[in-house]
């Protein structure tokens, strides 16, 4: 769920996930790995801050 929410935010901001990873100091494909494993709270916070949202918003299932 977190990956899909990040992808949506990136599309809204017209940036790629790779650009986001570089901007927040994550390794290449780090966010892609979040499809199957949870990120650290620190990394999730970096991404949320950059995207102008909260960690809660990134992890919530909005389809319900």
mmCIF file of N, CA and C in Angstrom:
data_model
loop_
_atom_site.group_PDB
_atom_site.id
_atom_site.type_symbol
_atom_site.label_atom_id
_atom_site.label_comp_id
_atom_site.label_asym_id
_atom_site.label_seq_id
_atom_site.Cartn_x
_atom_site.Cartn_y
_atom_site.Cartn_z
ATOM 1 N N UNK A 1 0.811 -1.194 0.000
ATOM 2 C CA UNK A 1 0.000 0.000 0.000
ATOM 3 C C UNK A 1 0.858 1.264 0.000
ATOM 4 N N UNK A 2 1.934 1.265 0.790
ATOM 5 C CA UNK A 2 2.753 2.473 0.874
ATOM 6 C C UNK A 2 3.361 2.818 -0.491
ATOM 7 N N UNK A 3 3.785 1.804 -1.228
ATOM 8 C CA UNK A 3 4.385 2.065 -2.545
ATOM 9 C C UNK A 3 3.370 2.731 -3.473
ATOM 10 N N UNK A 4 2.153 2.211 -3.499
ATOM 11 C CA UNK A 4 1.123 2.763 -4.372
ATOM 12 C C UNK A 4 0.793 4.205 -3.999
ATOM 13 N N UNK A 5 0.738 4.496 -2.707
ATOM 14 C CA UNK A 5 0.458 5.862 -2.269
ATOM 15 C C UNK A 5 1.603 6.807 -2.628
ATOM 16 N N UNK A 6 2.828 6.350 -2.480
ATOM 17 C CA UNK A 6 3.980 7.175 -2.863
ATOM 18 C C UNK A 6 3.956 7.424 -4.363
ATOM 19 N N UNK A 7 3.669 6.392 -5.123
ATOM 20 C CA UNK A 7 3.614 6.532 -6.584
ATOM 21 C C UNK A 7 2.571 7.579 -6.983
ATOM 22 N N UNK A 8 1.418 7.542 -6.333
ATOM 23 C CA UNK A 8 0.351 8.507 -6.613
ATOM 24 C C UNK A 8 0.815 9.931 -6.307
ATOM 25 N N UNK A 9 1.469 10.115 -5.182
ATOM 26 C CA UNK A 9 1.974 11.437 -4.821
ATOM 27 C C UNK A 9 3.021 11.918 -5.820
ATOM 28 N N UNK A 10 3.874 11.012 -6.263
ATOM 29 C CA UNK A 10 4.892 11.365 -7.254
ATOM 30 C C UNK A 10 4.243 11.788 -8.568
ATOM 31 N N UNK A 11 3.232 11.069 -8.992
ATOM 32 C CA UNK A 11 2.532 11.420 -10.225
ATOM 33 C C UNK A 11 1.902 12.808 -10.104
ATOM 34 N N UNK A 12 1.323 13.111 -8.952
ATOM 35 C CA UNK A 12 0.722 14.425 -8.727
ATOM 36 C C UNK A 12 1.768 15.534 -8.780
ATOM 37 N N UNK A 13 2.973 15.243 -8.285
ATOM 38 C CA UNK A 13 4.052 16.240 -8.264
ATOM 39 C C UNK A 13 4.901 16.205 -9.532
ATOM 40 N N UNK A 14 4.551 15.277 -10.433
ATOM 41 C CA UNK A 14 5.260 15.130 -11.704
ATOM 42 C C UNK A 14 6.752 14.857 -11.514
ATOM 43 N N UNK A 15 7.031 13.937 -10.586
ATOM 44 C CA UNK A 15 8.399 13.465 -10.380
ATOM 45 C C UNK A 15 8.383 11.940 -10.428
ATOM 46 N N UNK A 16 9.532 11.366 -10.699
ATOM 47 C CA UNK A 16 9.624 9.904 -10.696
ATOM 48 C C UNK A 16 10.016 9.429 -9.299
ATOM 49 N N UNK A 17 9.808 8.158 -9.066
ATOM 50 C CA UNK A 17 10.222 7.578 -7.794
ATOM 51 C C UNK A 17 11.741 7.642 -7.672
ATOM 52 N N UNK A 18 12.450 7.463 -8.770
ATOM 53 C CA UNK A 18 13.910 7.569 -8.756
ATOM 54 C C UNK A 18 14.344 8.973 -8.344
ATOM 55 N N UNK A 19 13.671 9.993 -8.852
ATOM 56 C CA UNK A 19 13.987 11.375 -8.459
ATOM 57 C C UNK A 19 13.715 11.588 -6.970
ATOM 58 N N UNK A 20 12.631 11.017 -6.491
ATOM 59 C CA UNK A 20 12.307 11.107 -5.072
ATOM 60 C C UNK A 20 13.385 10.439 -4.228
ATOM 61 N N UNK A 21 13.799 9.244 -4.627
ATOM 62 C CA UNK A 21 14.845 8.535 -3.888
ATOM 63 C C UNK A 21 16.114 9.372 -3.800
ATOM 64 N N UNK A 22 16.529 9.950 -4.910
ATOM 65 C CA UNK A 22 17.729 10.802 -4.914
ATOM 66 C C UNK A 22 17.548 12.011 -4.006
ATOM 67 N N UNK A 23 16.376 12.631 -4.075
ATOM 68 C CA UNK A 23 16.126 13.856 -3.311
ATOM 69 C C UNK A 23 16.187 13.631 -1.799
ATOM 70 N N UNK A 24 15.770 12.450 -1.352
ATOM 71 C CA UNK A 24 15.750 12.191 0.092
ATOM 72 C C UNK A 24 16.926 11.346 0.560
ATOM 73 N N UNK A 25 17.815 10.985 -0.374
ATOM 74 C CA UNK A 25 19.023 10.258 0.005
ATOM 75 C C UNK A 25 18.862 8.762 0.172
ATOM 76 N N UNK A 26 17.913 8.181 -0.547
ATOM 77 C CA UNK A 26 17.736 6.733 -0.496
ATOM 78 C C UNK A 26 18.467 6.084 -1.662
ATOM 79 N N UNK A 27 18.801 4.823 -1.507
ATOM 80 C CA UNK A 27 19.471 4.104 -2.592
ATOM 81 C C UNK A 27 18.486 3.841 -3.727
ATOM 82 N N UNK A 28 19.047 3.575 -4.898
ATOM 83 C CA UNK A 28 18.232 3.304 -6.073
ATOM 84 C C UNK A 28 17.365 2.065 -5.822
ATOM 85 N N UNK A 29 16.099 2.162 -6.113
ATOM 86 C CA UNK A 29 15.093 1.109 -5.959
ATOM 87 C C UNK A 29 14.726 0.810 -4.501
ATOM 88 N N UNK A 30 15.132 1.660 -3.575
ATOM 89 C CA UNK A 30 14.765 1.444 -2.168
ATOM 90 C C UNK A 30 13.250 1.474 -1.990
ATOM 91 N N UNK A 31 12.598 2.445 -2.618
ATOM 92 C CA UNK A 31 11.140 2.566 -2.469
ATOM 93 C C UNK A 31 10.445 1.397 -3.157
ATOM 94 N N UNK A 32 10.985 0.916 -4.259
ATOM 95 C CA UNK A 32 10.410 -0.240 -4.937
ATOM 96 C C UNK A 32 10.362 -1.464 -4.041
ATOM 97 N N UNK A 33 11.335 -1.591 -3.165
ATOM 98 C CA UNK A 33 11.380 -2.724 -2.241
ATOM 99 C C UNK A 33 10.274 -2.645 -1.188
ATOM 100 N N UNK A 34 9.697 -1.470 -1.030
ATOM 101 C CA UNK A 34 8.640 -1.293 -0.040
ATOM 102 C C UNK A 34 7.338 -1.952 -0.474
ATOM 103 N N UNK A 35 7.306 -2.507 -1.674
ATOM 104 C CA UNK A 35 6.127 -3.269 -2.096
ATOM 105 C C UNK A 35 5.984 -4.524 -1.247
ATOM 106 N N UNK A 36 7.127 -5.075 -0.814
ATOM 107 C CA UNK A 36 7.102 -6.354 -0.090
ATOM 108 C C UNK A 36 7.634 -6.270 1.332
ATOM 109 N N UNK A 37 8.278 -5.179 1.693
ATOM 110 C CA UNK A 37 8.759 -5.038 3.069
ATOM 111 C C UNK A 37 8.588 -3.584 3.502
ATOM 112 N N UNK A 38 8.403 -3.425 4.780
ATOM 113 C CA UNK A 38 8.131 -2.096 5.326
ATOM 114 C C UNK A 38 9.411 -1.269 5.419
ATOM 115 N N UNK A 39 9.302 0.030 5.161
ATOM 116 C CA UNK A 39 10.458 0.906 5.316
ATOM 117 C C UNK A 39 10.701 1.213 6.788
ATOM 118 N N UNK A 40 11.886 1.722 7.066
ATOM 119 C CA UNK A 40 12.118 2.209 8.429
ATOM 120 C C UNK A 40 11.262 3.457 8.635
ATOM 121 N N UNK A 41 10.954 3.749 9.862
ATOM 122 C CA UNK A 41 10.167 4.943 10.173
ATOM 123 C C UNK A 41 10.919 6.188 9.694
ATOM 124 N N UNK A 42 12.221 6.185 9.878
ATOM 125 C CA UNK A 42 13.041 7.334 9.460
ATOM 126 C C UNK A 42 12.921 7.578 7.958
ATOM 127 N N UNK A 43 13.023 6.529 7.155
ATOM 128 C CA UNK A 43 12.930 6.699 5.703
ATOM 129 C C UNK A 43 11.519 7.065 5.264
ATOM 130 N N UNK A 44 10.526 6.479 5.889
ATOM 131 C CA UNK A 44 9.147 6.836 5.565
ATOM 132 C C UNK A 44 8.898 8.309 5.880
ATOM 133 N N UNK A 45 9.458 8.792 6.983
ATOM 134 C CA UNK A 45 9.298 10.203 7.377
ATOM 135 C C UNK A 45 9.977 11.120 6.369
ATOM 136 N N UNK A 46 11.172 10.753 5.902
ATOM 137 C CA UNK A 46 11.872 11.559 4.890
ATOM 138 C C UNK A 46 11.018 11.703 3.639
ATOM 139 N N UNK A 47 10.455 10.592 3.186
ATOM 140 C CA UNK A 47 9.627 10.601 1.979
ATOM 141 C C UNK A 47 8.366 11.428 2.208
ATOM 142 N N UNK A 48 7.697 11.214 3.321
ATOM 143 C CA UNK A 48 6.472 11.960 3.627
ATOM 144 C C UNK A 48 6.752 13.459 3.683
ATOM 145 N N UNK A 49 7.824 13.842 4.351
ATOM 146 C CA UNK A 49 8.176 15.265 4.449
ATOM 147 C C UNK A 49 8.415 15.858 3.069
ATOM 148 N N UNK A 50 9.144 15.148 2.233
ATOM 149 C CA UNK A 50 9.443 15.643 0.890
ATOM 150 C C UNK A 50 8.172 15.798 0.066
ATOM 151 N N UNK A 51 7.255 14.856 0.220
ATOM 152 C CA UNK A 51 6.019 14.890 -0.550
ATOM 153 C C UNK A 51 4.964 15.812 0.059
ATOM 154 N N UNK A 52 5.249 16.357 1.225
ATOM 155 C CA UNK A 52 4.310 17.276 1.870
ATOM 156 C C UNK A 52 3.096 16.576 2.452
ATOM 157 N N UNK A 53 3.312 15.378 2.976
ATOM 158 C CA UNK A 53 2.228 14.610 3.575
ATOM 159 C C UNK A 53 2.722 13.987 4.871
ATOM 160 N N UNK A 54 1.959 13.075 5.416
ATOM 161 C CA UNK A 54 2.339 12.409 6.658
ATOM 162 C C UNK A 54 2.606 10.933 6.396
ATOM 163 N N UNK A 55 3.302 10.307 7.310
ATOM 164 C CA UNK A 55 3.527 8.867 7.214
ATOM 165 C C UNK A 55 2.181 8.141 7.259
ATOM 166 N N UNK A 56 1.282 8.598 8.091
ATOM 167 C CA UNK A 56 -0.049 7.985 8.175
ATOM 168 C C UNK A 56 -0.731 7.975 6.810
ATOM 169 N N UNK A 57 -0.668 9.092 6.114
ATOM 170 C CA UNK A 57 -1.291 9.171 4.793
ATOM 171 C C UNK A 57 -0.646 8.191 3.814
ATOM 172 N N UNK A 58 0.645 7.978 3.945
ATOM 173 C CA UNK A 58 1.336 7.068 3.042
ATOM 174 C C UNK A 58 0.996 5.612 3.302
ATOM 175 N N UNK A 59 0.692 5.264 4.552
ATOM 176 C CA UNK A 59 0.454 3.858 4.857
ATOM 177 C C UNK A 59 -1.019 3.462 4.878
ATOM 178 N N UNK A 60 -1.924 4.437 4.894
ATOM 179 C CA UNK A 60 -3.344 4.113 4.954
ATOM 180 C C UNK A 60 -3.851 3.566 3.627
ATOM 181 N N UNK A 61 -4.755 2.593 3.714
ATOM 182 C CA UNK A 61 -5.413 2.035 2.540
ATOM 183 C C UNK A 61 -6.617 2.912 2.237
ATOM 184 N N UNK A 62 -6.482 3.741 1.210
ATOM 185 C CA UNK A 62 -7.543 4.696 0.880
ATOM 186 C C UNK A 62 -8.645 4.075 0.038
ATOM 187 N N UNK A 63 -8.501 2.834 -0.356
ATOM 188 C CA UNK A 63 -9.510 2.186 -1.190
ATOM 189 C C UNK A 63 -10.704 1.698 -0.369
ATOM 190 N N UNK A 64 -10.593 1.738 0.945
ATOM 191 C CA UNK A 64 -11.683 1.261 1.808
ATOM 192 C C UNK A 64 -12.655 2.373 2.132
#
